[in-house]
Each structure stands twice: as structure tokens, then as C-alpha cells.
Coordinates of C-alpha atoms and ligand atoms in Angstrom, one line a residue:
X1 CA 45.4 -84.8 -98.6
X2 CA 44.7 -87.7 -96.4
X3 CA 47.0 -90.7 -96.5
X4 CA 45.6 -93.8 -98.0
X5 CA 46.5 -96.4 -95.4
X6 CA 45.1 -99.8 -96.2
X7 CA 47.5 -101.5 -93.9
X8 CA 50.7 -100.8 -91.9
X9 CA 52.9 -103.9 -91.7
X10 CA 56.4 -104.1 -90.5
X11 CA 56.5 -100.3 -90.6
X12 CA 55.5 -100.2 -94.3
X13 CA 52.4 -98.4 -95.5
X14 CA 50.3 -100.4 -98.0
X15 CA 47.8 -98.4 -100.0
X16 CA 46.4 -101.0 -102.4
X17 CA 43.6 -103.5 -102.3
X18 CA 40.1 -104.0 -103.5
X19 CA 36.6 -103.1 -102.3
X20 CA 37.3 -99.4 -101.4
X21 CA 35.7 -98.1 -98.3
X22 CA 34.3 -94.6 -98.7
X23 CA 35.3 -92.5 -95.6
X24 CA 33.0 -89.5 -95.3
X25 CA 33.1 -86.3 -93.3
X26 CA 29.8 -86.3 -91.4
X27 CA 29.9 -82.5 -91.1
X28 CA 29.2 -82.0 -94.8
X29 CA 28.8 -85.4 -96.2
X30 CA 31.8 -85.0 -98.5
X31 CA 34.0 -88.0 -99.4
X32 CA 37.4 -87.6 -97.6
X33 CA 39.1 -90.6 -99.1
X34 CA 38.5 -94.1 -100.4
X35 CA 40.5 -96.8 -98.6
X36 CA 41.0 -100.0 -100.4
X37 CA 40.2 -102.8 -98.0
X38 CA 42.9 -105.1 -96.6
X39 CA 42.2 -108.4 -98.3
X40 CA 42.9 -111.9 -96.9
X41 CA 46.5 -111.9 -98.1
X42 CA 47.2 -108.5 -96.5
X43 CA 45.6 -109.6 -93.2
X44 CA 47.7 -112.7 -93.3
X45 CA 50.8 -110.7 -93.9
X46 CA 50.1 -108.5 -91.0
X47 CA 49.6 -111.4 -88.7
X48 CA 52.8 -113.1 -90.0
X49 CA 54.7 -109.8 -89.3
X50 CA 53.4 -109.7 -85.8
X51 CA 54.1 -113.4 -85.3
X52 CA 57.7 -113.1 -86.6
X53 CA 58.4 -110.1 -84.4
X54 CA 57.0 -111.9 -81.4
X55 CA 58.9 -115.2 -82.1
X56 CA 62.2 -113.4 -82.8
X57 CA 61.7 -111.7 -79.4
X58 CA 63.3 -108.3 -79.9
X59 CA 60.4 -106.6 -78.1
X60 CA 59.3 -109.2 -75.7
X61 CA 62.8 -109.9 -74.4
X62 CA 63.8 -106.2 -74.3
X63 CA 64.8 -104.9 -70.8
X64 CA 61.8 -103.5 -69.1
X65 CA 63.4 -100.0 -68.7
X66 CA 64.0 -99.9 -72.5
X67 CA 60.5 -101.0 -73.2
X68 CA 59.2 -98.4 -70.8
X69 CA 61.3 -95.7 -72.6
X70 CA 59.8 -96.8 -76.0
X71 CA 56.2 -96.6 -74.6
X72 CA 56.9 -93.2 -73.2
X73 CA 58.3 -92.0 -76.6
X74 CA 55.0 -93.3 -78.1
X75 CA 53.2 -91.0 -75.7
X76 CA 55.5 -88.0 -76.6
X77 CA 55.0 -88.6 -80.3
X78 CA 51.2 -88.5 -79.8
X79 CA 51.5 -85.3 -77.8
X80 CA 53.6 -83.7 -80.5
X81 CA 51.1 -84.7 -83.3
X82 CA 48.1 -83.8 -81.2
X83 CA 46.9 -81.0 -83.4
X84 CA 47.2 -82.9 -86.6
X85 CA 45.6 -86.0 -85.1
X86 CA 42.7 -83.8 -83.8
X87 CA 42.1 -82.4 -87.3
X88 CA 42.0 -85.8 -88.9
X89 CA 39.8 -87.3 -86.2
X90 CA 37.4 -84.4 -86.2
X91 CA 36.9 -84.6 -90.0
X92 CA 36.3 -88.3 -89.8
X93 CA 34.0 -88.6 -86.8
X94 CA 32.3 -85.2 -86.4
X95 CA 33.2 -85.1 -82.7
X96 CA 34.0 -81.5 -81.6
X97 CA 37.7 -80.9 -82.2
X98 CA 38.0 -79.4 -78.7
X99 CA 36.8 -82.6 -77.1
X100 CA 39.2 -84.7 -79.2
X101 CA 42.1 -82.4 -78.5
X102 CA 41.5 -82.0 -74.8
X103 CA 40.2 -85.5 -73.9
X104 CA 40.8 -88.3 -76.5
X105 CA 44.4 -87.4 -77.5
X106 CA 45.5 -86.7 -73.9
X107 CA 44.0 -90.1 -73.0
X108 CA 45.8 -91.8 -76.0
X109 CA 49.1 -90.5 -74.8
X110 CA 48.2 -91.4 -71.2
X111 CA 47.5 -94.9 -72.1
X112 CA 51.1 -95.4 -73.2
X113 CA 52.5 -93.6 -70.1
X114 CA 50.2 -95.6 -67.8
X115 CA 51.3 -99.0 -69.1
X116 CA 54.9 -97.9 -69.2
X117 CA 54.6 -97.1 -65.4
X118 CA 52.6 -100.3 -64.8
X119 CA 55.1 -102.7 -66.2
X120 CA 57.9 -101.2 -64.0
X121 CA 56.0 -102.4 -60.9
X122 CA 54.5 -105.7 -61.9
X123 CA 55.6 -108.7 -60.0
X124 CA 55.1 -112.5 -60.0
X125 CA 54.2 -114.7 -57.1
X126 CA 56.3 -117.0 -54.9
X127 CA 54.9 -119.9 -52.9
X128 CA 57.3 -121.1 -50.2
X129 CA 55.0 -122.9 -47.8
X130 CA 56.3 -126.3 -48.9
X131 CA 59.6 -126.9 -46.9
X132 CA 61.1 -128.9 -49.8
X133 CA 60.2 -126.9 -52.8
X134 CA 59.9 -123.3 -54.0
X135 CA 57.2 -122.6 -56.6
X136 CA 57.1 -119.3 -58.4
X137 CA 54.7 -118.0 -60.9
X138 CA 55.9 -115.9 -63.8
X139 CA 53.9 -114.0 -66.4
X140 CA 54.8 -114.3 -70.0
X141 CA 53.3 -112.4 -72.9
X142 CA 50.6 -114.3 -74.7
X143 CA 51.9 -113.7 -78.3
X144 CA 49.9 -112.0 -81.0
X145 CA 46.8 -110.0 -80.1
X146 CA 44.0 -109.1 -82.6
X147 CA 42.6 -105.8 -81.6
X148 CA 39.2 -104.7 -83.0
X149 CA 38.0 -101.2 -82.1
X150 CA 34.9 -99.1 -82.8
X151 CA 34.3 -95.7 -84.4
X152 CA 33.0 -93.7 -81.5
X153 CA 36.3 -92.8 -79.9
X154 CA 38.9 -94.3 -82.2
X155 CA 42.0 -92.6 -80.8
X156 CA 41.3 -93.3 -77.1
X157 CA 40.0 -96.8 -77.5
X158 CA 42.4 -97.9 -80.3
X159 CA 45.5 -96.6 -78.3
X160 CA 44.3 -98.3 -75.2
X161 CA 44.3 -101.6 -77.0
X162 CA 47.7 -101.1 -78.6
X163 CA 49.4 -99.8 -75.4
X164 CA 47.9 -102.5 -73.1
X165 CA 48.8 -105.3 -75.4
X166 CA 52.3 -104.4 -76.3
X167 CA 53.4 -103.2 -72.9
X168 CA 53.5 -106.8 -71.7
X169 CA 55.7 -107.8 -74.6
X170 CA 53.1 -108.9 -77.1
X171 CA 52.8 -108.0 -80.8
X172 CA 49.5 -106.9 -82.3
X173 CA 47.4 -106.2 -85.3
X174 CA 44.7 -103.6 -84.9
X175 CA 41.6 -103.4 -87.1
X176 CA 39.8 -100.1 -86.6
X177 CA 36.2 -99.5 -87.6
X178 CA 35.8 -98.9 -91.3
X179 CA 33.8 -95.8 -90.5
X180 CA 36.5 -94.0 -88.6
X181 CA 39.9 -95.4 -89.6
X182 CA 41.8 -92.2 -90.4
X183 CA 43.0 -90.8 -87.0
X184 CA 44.0 -94.1 -85.5
X185 CA 45.8 -95.1 -88.7
X186 CA 47.8 -91.9 -88.5
X187 CA 48.5 -92.5 -84.9
X188 CA 49.9 -96.0 -85.6
X189 CA 52.0 -94.6 -88.4
X190 CA 53.7 -92.0 -86.2
X191 CA 54.6 -94.7 -83.6
X192 CA 57.2 -96.0 -86.0
X193 CA 59.6 -93.3 -84.7
X194 CA 59.4 -94.4 -81.1
X195 CA 61.8 -97.3 -81.5
X196 CA 59.3 -100.2 -81.6
X197 CA 60.9 -103.1 -83.4
X198 CA 59.3 -103.8 -86.8
X199 CA 56.2 -105.9 -86.7
X200 CA 55.2 -105.2 -83.1
X201 CA 52.3 -102.9 -84.1
X202 CA 50.5 -103.6 -87.3
X203 CA 47.2 -102.3 -88.7
X204 CA 44.7 -103.4 -91.3
X205 CA 41.8 -101.4 -92.5
X206 CA 38.7 -103.0 -93.8
X207 CA 35.2 -104.2 -93.0
X208 CA 34.4 -106.1 -89.9
X209 CA 32.8 -109.1 -91.5
X210 CA 35.7 -109.6 -94.0
X211 CA 39.0 -108.1 -92.7
X212 CA 38.0 -108.3 -89.0
X213 CA 36.8 -111.9 -89.3
X214 CA 39.9 -113.0 -91.2
X215 CA 42.1 -111.4 -88.6
X216 CA 40.5 -113.2 -85.7
X217 CA 40.5 -116.6 -87.4
X218 CA 44.2 -116.4 -88.5
X219 CA 46.0 -119.2 -86.6
X220 CA 48.8 -116.8 -85.8
X221 CA 46.6 -114.8 -83.5
X222 CA 46.6 -115.9 -79.9
X223 CA 44.0 -113.6 -78.2
X224 CA 41.2 -111.3 -79.4
X225 CA 40.0 -108.1 -77.8
X226 CA 37.0 -106.3 -79.1
X227 CA 35.1 -103.1 -78.3
X228 CA 31.9 -102.5 -80.1
X229 CA 28.2 -103.4 -80.2
X230 CA 26.6 -106.3 -78.4
X231 CA 25.5 -108.2 -81.5
X232 CA 29.0 -108.1 -83.0
X233 CA 30.4 -109.0 -79.6
X234 CA 28.4 -112.3 -79.7
X235 CA 29.8 -113.1 -83.2
X236 CA 33.3 -112.4 -82.0
X237 CA 32.9 -114.5 -78.9
X238 CA 31.5 -117.4 -80.9
X239 CA 34.4 -117.3 -83.4
X240 CA 37.0 -117.0 -80.6
X241 CA 35.3 -119.8 -78.6
X242 CA 35.3 -122.2 -81.5
X243 CA 39.0 -121.5 -81.9
X244 CA 39.7 -121.6 -78.2
X245 CA 41.2 -118.1 -78.3
X246 CA 40.8 -116.1 -75.1
X247 CA 38.6 -113.0 -75.9
X248 CA 37.5 -109.9 -74.1
X249 CA 34.5 -108.0 -75.4
X250 CA 33.5 -104.5 -74.2
X251 CA 30.0 -103.8 -75.5
X252 CA 27.1 -101.5 -75.3
X253 CA 25.2 -99.9 -72.5
X254 CA 22.0 -98.2 -71.4
X255 CA 23.3 -96.8 -68.3
X256 CA 21.1 -95.5 -65.5
X257 CA 21.8 -92.1 -64.0
X258 CA 19.9 -91.9 -60.7
X259 CA 19.3 -88.5 -59.2
X260 CA 18.0 -88.7 -55.7
X261 CA 16.1 -85.8 -54.2
X262 CA 19.0 -84.8 -51.9
X263 CA 21.5 -84.5 -54.7
X264 CA 23.5 -81.3 -55.2
X265 CA 21.0 -80.0 -57.8
X266 CA 23.4 -77.9 -60.0
X267 CA 26.0 -80.7 -60.0
X268 CA 23.4 -83.3 -60.9
X269 CA 22.1 -81.2 -63.8
X270 CA 25.7 -80.5 -65.1
X271 CA 26.6 -84.1 -64.7
X272 CA 23.5 -85.4 -66.4
X273 CA 24.1 -83.1 -69.4
X274 CA 27.8 -84.2 -69.7
X275 CA 26.9 -87.8 -69.2
X276 CA 24.6 -87.9 -72.2
X277 CA 25.8 -85.2 -74.5
X278 CA 29.6 -85.6 -74.4
X279 CA 31.1 -87.0 -77.6
X280 CA 27.9 -86.2 -79.5
X281 CA 26.1 -88.8 -77.2
X282 CA 28.0 -91.6 -78.9
X283 CA 29.5 -93.1 -75.8
X284 CA 29.2 -96.6 -74.5
X285 CA 29.2 -95.1 -71.0
X286 CA 26.5 -92.5 -71.7
X287 CA 24.1 -91.9 -68.9
X288 CA 21.2 -92.4 -71.3
X289 CA 18.5 -93.4 -68.8
X290 CA 18.0 -90.6 -66.4
X291 CA 16.0 -91.5 -63.3
X292 CA 14.9 -88.6 -61.2
X293 CA 13.1 -88.7 -57.8
X294 CA 9.7 -87.2 -57.8
X295 CA 10.3 -84.5 -55.2
X296 CA 12.8 -82.7 -57.5
X297 CA 11.6 -84.0 -60.8
X298 CA 9.7 -81.0 -62.2
X299 CA 12.5 -78.6 -61.3
X300 CA 15.2 -81.0 -62.6
X301 CA 13.4 -81.7 -65.9
X302 CA 12.8 -78.0 -66.5
X303 CA 16.5 -77.1 -65.9
X304 CA 17.8 -80.1 -67.9
X305 CA 15.6 -79.4 -70.9
X306 CA 16.3 -75.7 -70.8
X307 CA 20.1 -76.3 -70.8
X308 CA 19.9 -79.0 -73.5
X309 CA 18.1 -76.5 -75.8
X310 CA 21.0 -74.1 -75.3
X311 CA 23.7 -76.6 -76.2
X312 CA 25.7 -75.2 -79.1
X313 CA 25.3 -77.6 -82.1
X314 CA 27.6 -76.8 -85.0
X315 CA 30.8 -77.2 -87.0
X316 CA 33.0 -79.6 -85.0
X317 CA 36.0 -77.5 -85.9
X318 CA 34.6 -74.5 -84.1
X319 CA 36.0 -74.3 -80.6
X320 CA 32.6 -73.2 -79.2
X321 CA 30.7 -76.2 -80.6
X322 CA 29.4 -78.6 -77.9
X323 CA 27.7 -81.1 -80.2
X324 CA 28.8 -81.9 -83.7
X325 CA 27.3 -84.2 -86.4
X326 CA 26.7 -87.8 -85.8
X327 CA 29.1 -90.2 -87.5
X328 CA 27.1 -91.0 -90.6
X329 CA 23.7 -90.5 -92.3
X330 CA 22.9 -94.1 -91.5
X331 CA 23.6 -93.6 -87.8
X332 CA 21.6 -90.4 -87.8
X333 CA 18.6 -92.3 -89.2
X334 CA 19.1 -94.9 -86.5
X335 CA 19.0 -92.3 -83.8
X336 CA 16.0 -90.5 -85.2
X337 CA 14.1 -93.8 -85.5
X338 CA 13.7 -93.6 -81.7
X339 CA 11.8 -90.3 -81.7
X340 CA 8.3 -90.9 -80.6
X341 CA 5.8 -90.2 -83.3
X342 CA 2.7 -88.1 -82.9
X343 CA 0.3 -89.8 -80.5
X344 CA 2.9 -92.3 -79.2
X345 CA 1.8 -93.9 -76.0
X346 CA 3.9 -93.5 -72.9
X347 CA 6.6 -91.4 -74.4
X348 CA 6.6 -87.6 -74.5
X349 CA 9.1 -85.6 -76.6
X350 CA 10.4 -82.8 -74.4
X351 CA 12.9 -81.3 -76.8
X352 CA 14.8 -82.0 -80.0
X353 CA 13.8 -85.1 -82.0
X354 CA 14.8 -83.9 -85.4
X355 CA 17.7 -83.2 -87.7
X356 CA 19.0 -79.7 -86.8
X357 CA 17.2 -77.5 -89.4
X358 CA 19.9 -74.9 -89.6
X359 CA 22.2 -77.3 -91.6
X360 CA 21.4 -78.4 -95.1
X361 CA 24.2 -81.0 -95.1
X362 CA 25.8 -83.2 -92.5
X363 CA 24.4 -85.5 -89.8
X364 CA 23.3 -83.0 -87.2
X365 CA 20.7 -84.0 -84.6
X366 CA 19.3 -81.8 -82.0
X367 CA 19.8 -82.8 -78.4
X368 CA 16.8 -84.9 -77.7
X369 CA 15.0 -85.7 -74.5
X370 CA 12.0 -88.0 -74.2
X371 CA 10.1 -88.7 -71.0
X372 CA 8.9 -92.2 -70.6
X373 CA 6.2 -93.6 -68.3
X374 CA 7.8 -97.0 -68.1
X375 CA 11.2 -98.6 -68.3
X376 CA 9.8 -101.1 -70.8
X377 CA 9.6 -98.4 -73.5
X378 CA 12.0 -98.9 -76.4
X379 CA 13.8 -95.7 -75.6
X380 CA 14.7 -97.1 -72.2
X381 CA 15.8 -100.5 -73.3
X382 CA 17.8 -100.1 -76.5
X383 CA 21.1 -98.4 -76.9
X384 CA 20.5 -95.3 -79.1
X385 CA 24.0 -94.1 -79.1
X386 CA 23.4 -90.4 -79.8
X387 CA 22.4 -87.2 -78.1
X388 CA 19.2 -88.7 -76.8
X389 CA 18.2 -89.0 -73.2
X390 CA 15.3 -91.0 -71.8
X391 CA 13.9 -89.6 -68.6
X392 CA 11.8 -91.4 -65.9
X393 CA 10.5 -90.3 -62.6
X394 CA 10.6 -92.6 -59.5
X395 CA 9.3 -92.4 -55.9
X396 CA 11.3 -94.7 -53.7
X397 CA 15.0 -95.8 -53.6
X398 CA 13.8 -99.4 -54.1
X399 CA 12.0 -98.4 -57.3
X400 CA 15.1 -96.6 -58.6
X401 CA 17.2 -99.8 -58.1
X402 CA 14.5 -101.9 -59.7
X403 CA 14.4 -99.7 -62.8
X404 CA 18.1 -99.3 -63.0
X405 CA 18.6 -103.1 -63.0
X406 CA 15.8 -103.9 -65.4
X407 CA 18.1 -103.7 -68.4
X408 CA 20.0 -106.3 -70.3
X409 CA 23.0 -104.0 -70.1
X410 CA 25.2 -103.3 -67.1
X411 CA 28.1 -101.2 -68.2
X412 CA 28.2 -98.1 -65.9
X413 CA 25.8 -96.1 -63.7
X414 CA 25.7 -92.8 -62.1
X415 CA 24.3 -91.8 -58.7
X416 CA 23.7 -88.4 -57.2
X417 CA 23.0 -87.9 -53.5
X418 CA 24.7 -85.9 -50.7
X419 CA 23.8 -88.7 -48.2
X420 CA 26.8 -91.1 -47.9
X421 CA 24.6 -93.9 -46.6
X422 CA 22.4 -93.7 -49.7
X423 CA 25.5 -93.6 -52.0
X424 CA 26.9 -96.7 -50.2
X425 CA 23.6 -98.5 -50.6
X426 CA 23.3 -97.6 -54.2
X427 CA 26.7 -98.7 -55.2
X428 CA 25.9 -102.1 -53.8
X429 CA 22.5 -102.5 -55.3
X430 CA 23.2 -101.4 -58.9
X431 CA 24.2 -104.1 -61.3
X432 CA 26.9 -102.5 -63.3
X433 CA 30.7 -102.8 -63.7
X434 CA 31.3 -99.1 -62.8
X435 CA 29.4 -96.8 -60.5
X436 CA 30.2 -93.1 -60.6
X437 CA 29.0 -91.3 -57.5
X438 CA 28.5 -87.6 -57.7
X439 CA 30.7 -87.4 -60.8
X440 CA 30.4 -88.1 -64.4
X441 CA 32.8 -90.3 -66.3
X442 CA 35.9 -90.3 -64.1
X443 CA 38.0 -93.0 -65.6
X444 CA 40.6 -94.5 -63.3
X445 CA 43.0 -96.4 -65.5
X446 CA 44.4 -98.5 -62.7
X447 CA 40.9 -100.0 -62.0
X448 CA 39.0 -102.4 -64.2
X449 CA 36.6 -101.0 -66.7
X450 CA 34.2 -103.7 -67.9
X451 CA 30.5 -104.3 -68.0
X452 CA 28.0 -106.8 -66.4
X453 CA 25.4 -108.7 -68.4
X454 CA 25.2 -107.9 -72.1
X455 CA 27.7 -105.1 -71.7
X456 CA 30.7 -107.4 -72.0
X457 CA 33.0 -110.1 -70.8
X458 CA 36.4 -109.0 -69.3
X459 CA 37.8 -105.6 -68.6
X460 CA 40.4 -103.0 -69.4
X461 CA 42.6 -101.5 -66.7
X462 CA 46.0 -102.1 -65.1
X463 CA 45.7 -105.6 -63.5
X464 CA 42.9 -106.6 -65.8
X465 CA 45.0 -106.0 -68.9
X466 CA 48.0 -107.8 -67.3
X467 CA 45.8 -110.8 -66.6
X468 CA 44.5 -110.9 -70.2
X469 CA 47.7 -110.1 -72.1
X470 CA 50.0 -112.5 -70.2
X471 CA 50.0 -116.2 -69.4
X472 CA 50.9 -117.5 -66.0
X473 CA 53.7 -120.0 -65.9
X474 CA 54.2 -122.0 -62.7
X475 CA 57.8 -123.1 -62.0
X476 CA 58.7 -125.5 -59.2
X477 CA 62.3 -126.1 -57.9
X478 CA 63.5 -128.3 -55.0
X479 CA 65.2 -126.2 -52.4
X480 CA 68.0 -128.8 -52.0
X481 CA 68.9 -132.1 -53.7
X482 CA 66.0 -134.5 -53.5
X483 CA 65.8 -138.3 -53.3
X484 CA 63.6 -139.5 -56.1
X485 CA 61.8 -142.8 -56.0
X486 CA 63.7 -145.1 -58.3
X487 CA 61.7 -147.1 -60.9
X488 CA 63.1 -150.2 -62.7
X489 CA 65.9 -150.7 -60.2
Ligands
LIG1 P1 30.4 -102.6 -84.2 O1 30.0 -103.7 -83.3 O2 29.5 -102.4 -85.4 O3 31.9 -102.7 -84.7 C1 33.0 -102.7 -83.8 C2 34.2 -103.2 -84.6 O4 34.0 -104.6 -84.9 C3 34.4 -102.5 -85.9 O5 35.8 -102.4 -86.2 C4 33.8 -103.4 -86.9 O6 34.2 -103.2 -88.2 C5 34.2 -104.8 -86.3 N1 33.4 -105.9 -86.8 C6 32.1 -106.0 -87.2 N2 31.8 -107.2 -87.5 C7 32.9 -108.0 -87.3 C8 33.1 -109.4 -87.4 N3 32.2 -110.3 -87.8 N4 34.4 -109.9 -87.1 C9 35.3 -109.0 -86.7 N5 35.1 -107.7 -86.5 C10 33.9 -107.2 -86.8 O7 30.4 -101.4 -83.2 P2 30.5 -99.8 -83.6 O8 31.7 -99.6 -84.3 O9 29.2 -99.5 -84.2 O10 30.6 -99.1 -82.2 C11 29.6 -98.8 -81.4 C12 29.3 -99.8 -80.3 O11 30.5 -99.9 -79.5 C13 28.2 -99.3 -79.3 O12 27.4 -100.4 -79.0 C14 29.0 -99.0 -78.1 O13 28.3 -99.0 -76.9 C15 30.1 -99.9 -78.1 N6 31.3 -99.4 -77.3 C16 31.6 -100.1 -76.1 C17 32.6 -99.6 -75.3 C18 32.9 -100.3 -74.0 O14 34.0 -100.1 -73.5 N7 32.1 -101.1 -73.5 C19 33.3 -98.4 -75.7 C20 32.9 -97.8 -76.9 C21 31.9 -98.3 -77.7 P3 33.4 -102.3 -89.2 O15 33.1 -101.1 -88.5 O16 34.4 -102.1 -90.2 O17 32.2 -103.1 -89.6

């Protein structure tokens, strides 16, 4: 039986509200639970709890060593609950359980350990150039953070937002996606045993346009952080801008994966498959536009398509499954709407392109590869967010950079070459926040993760999160008694 968690406020679970949200298992389309939506009053209560906990200061004023110990306990609790969390997340999202257990949950625990370590080393600044004064700069927590997270990797992304906001002494209210709220709600509920003071971490479940919007607008919220689609990101930025609340938005992508003719062939094939088909292809950082150089194109495409056809699609609970169902019927229809129809110009379907016929229920889509003759094609410009690769062939390095950069997105990119000079040139020329060279998806938590262009504003990562979740305070003190000008003498 799945818990009904409409909200978690001050450590208390609330299971009541209106407008129930059906939460469905995409593996068989069965209803798991109906979650009543957190209404305005519940959202306001959650923010009030966060506000009170922040203002009272039990967490923000706690000695750093103690705060670190609590964050590390959060990580330990996540580790201890890993199997249970994996079961819930798998049922709710359709992502293969093995990927959740071995990647997302380890990441969720790591997020807390990483920020526990980080705050033990963070320092302010001191300016002592002026002979008469010392000026130092301290960082203080910003207050209450509204955290809005998407459905594609709820545990990893939701935990990143919680860990990074509270590590610096803030309180927070998380609103997960209405489509995949179960795993992250459970994760938040187990954090209660870590020793966090009441009200530091709160959660509200509900729809974006109602619960999410109410949360952002609440005057008790100081900053907003959002991960999700680009259209929603614009709405969030507009709202936050009107209210003069700092906001970071991490948005969509259509990332280029450039395979030069001197790449390690096997590695490039493996990397391209992982880059597009991990997490059922529902990844902001997916290498969804594969650009391959003509000299190796036929060989690469043949190997890539052959391997994609062999990917094991199936029950996400099965440890052998490599691709599970997409998150919902609606999303499956969205993904399938990109499959070129018969006689489509400029796009050739190389494999997949249909609902997997061996399943009579669930949202299973075959790994799909389309070859496009131009980067202007819809499959090359829009984020599909599924197991769907668009392939293009290029001749020169210049052409590869031109194609890679001809996108409104600029989240990540991938480059494969054994020539270091080529790699160095490529990392400079590509317009994207992250460039992975000869590796897929290596996330370095210390470094910023954020996109260029329509892929976002702001970043996650050690120093990037510190800058966002803290305010700088400049303090100036005379070094010795000073003679002030006397007015009115
Ligand atoms: P959405 O933009 O649909 O939703 C993201 C979150 O915002 C959800 O919790 C949603 O709630 C909420 N929301 C929607 N409208 C509003 C509103 N008006 N005010 C406040 N909150 C709102 O994204 P998806 O959940 O569909 O996630 C997929 C997208 O996320 C993809 O584009 C993907 O690329 C991107 N993404 C980006 C990442 C990055 O780091 N750059 C990482 C992972 C994903 P609800 O679902 O309840 O409507």
C-alpha cells in the first residue's frame, strides 16, 4: 500500500485535500494511488513552517559540524532505504529498477554527503588593502527556498535541490512533479529521523499551475529553483522576476553527440547508446542528436542500429531490462508523434518508431533511430525526451560545430576523438554548458552543471549552489580608533 502524502509539514504527513491526482504505474497502466492536491492553505502552511524554522534559527545557527552530521545521516538513511525507494520509484516512473538502485539512489545519498563535505570547507573573503579598514565578506543563508522538480529523475534531482538548499542553512519546500511524486515523497519522509529540526524540509504535492504557482508566489519564499521544461521555465522566470525573487532554471536540451572519424569506435558506439537510451531516454542531458563523420558513418550507423535493436525492453523490475516504459501514455504519444510517416521527406526511420508490440499494456516504445538529411528537421530541433535518436552525417569539423550550435538549446554535448588537439578545439567551439569528451554523462558534483541558451539560467554544483543559496554580506571595521568628521559642532 502506497502512503498518501499530500504534504509533509513540520514532520507531519497530511493526506487530505481536493482535486486528487491519479498516480499511474506506466508498466501496466494501473492506478497506484490518488493523491489529493495540496491546496492554497496547505501550501501556505508549508511555507509558514519553513519560514518559522528559518527565523527561529535552530538549523541555520547550528554548528557546522553538527549540520554536517545531520546531512550525513540523511545520506545513511537513504542508503538504508534504497531497496524500498527503488521499488516505489520504479513503479511510479517505469525507469528500470537496476538503474534507479545503482545510479539515482546512490546519487541521492551522495548529494547529501557532497554538500556536507562542501560546507566544512567554505570560506568568506577578507579585503585588507586599505590600511585603515578591514572589510570581510560573509555568506548567510537566503531564507526559504521553493524547489520545483521534474518527473524524469525525481530522487536524484529532488534530493539535489533539498541537499544543496539546506546545507547552507536554509529551509525549503519541495514541489515534485505530479506525475512522479511517490519516491521523492517517501525520501523526504525518511529524512525526519536524521535530526533535522522541524520545518527545515517540507513538501507539497500537486499540479504545477496550482500548487507550484502558489508556492512560488508565497511572500515567505525568498528564492526559487526549478528543473523542468523550457516553456515552464519561462513561466517560472516571469513570475519570479515580477516578485524580484532570484531564480535558477535548469531546462531542456537537444544535445549534440559528435563522433569524429578518429574516435575509438567501440567506445563511441557504447557511449552513444548510453547517452540516448539511459533512463528510458528521458534525460535532459541525452545525446539525442548524433553527428557522425562521413568516413565512419556507414559502419557506425550499422553498429549503432544493430545494438539498439538488441536493447532489452521490458518489465522495469526485471534486472535484465535496459529500457522500461515511458512515464505515461500521454508522453508516449508525444514521443511517437516524432516518428516520420510514410513518404516523409528528409527523415528515414532506421529502427523502432512504434509502441513495442509484445506488450498489450503499458507505455513501451521501441528504441528509435531516425536519420535526418538536415539539422532543420523537427527531430533535430525539438526535445523528444524518449528513446529516440536523430542521426546526421557531416564532412568537416567546421560543419560539425555549425550543426551542433544550430540549436536553441545548449545544455550538454559529447565529443569522441582520439586526437587531443581536436578535442581541445571542439570543447572551445561548442556552445553548451557541459562538454563530455570521450565519456558519456560523467557528473562532477563540484563543477557547475547548467545550460547555455534555452537550456537554462544558473547552475547546480558546489560553488554555484553556494552562490545561489547564500547572500553576501560585506562588513567593514576600522583597524584602530578613527577620527570622524564632526558635523554640527
Ligand atoms: P515540466 O516543465 O512540465 O514540469 C517541471 C515541474 O514544474 C513539475 O513539478 C511541474 O508540476 C511544475 N510546474 C509546471 N507548471 C508550473 C507553474 N506554472 N508554476 C510552478 N510549477 C510548475 O517538466 P517535466 O516534469 O515534464 O520534466 C521534463 C523536462 O525537464 C524536460 O524538458 C527536461 O529536459 C527537463 N529537465 C532538465 C534538467 C536540467 O538539469 N537541465 C534535468 C531534468 C529534466 P506538474 O508536473 O505537477 O505539472
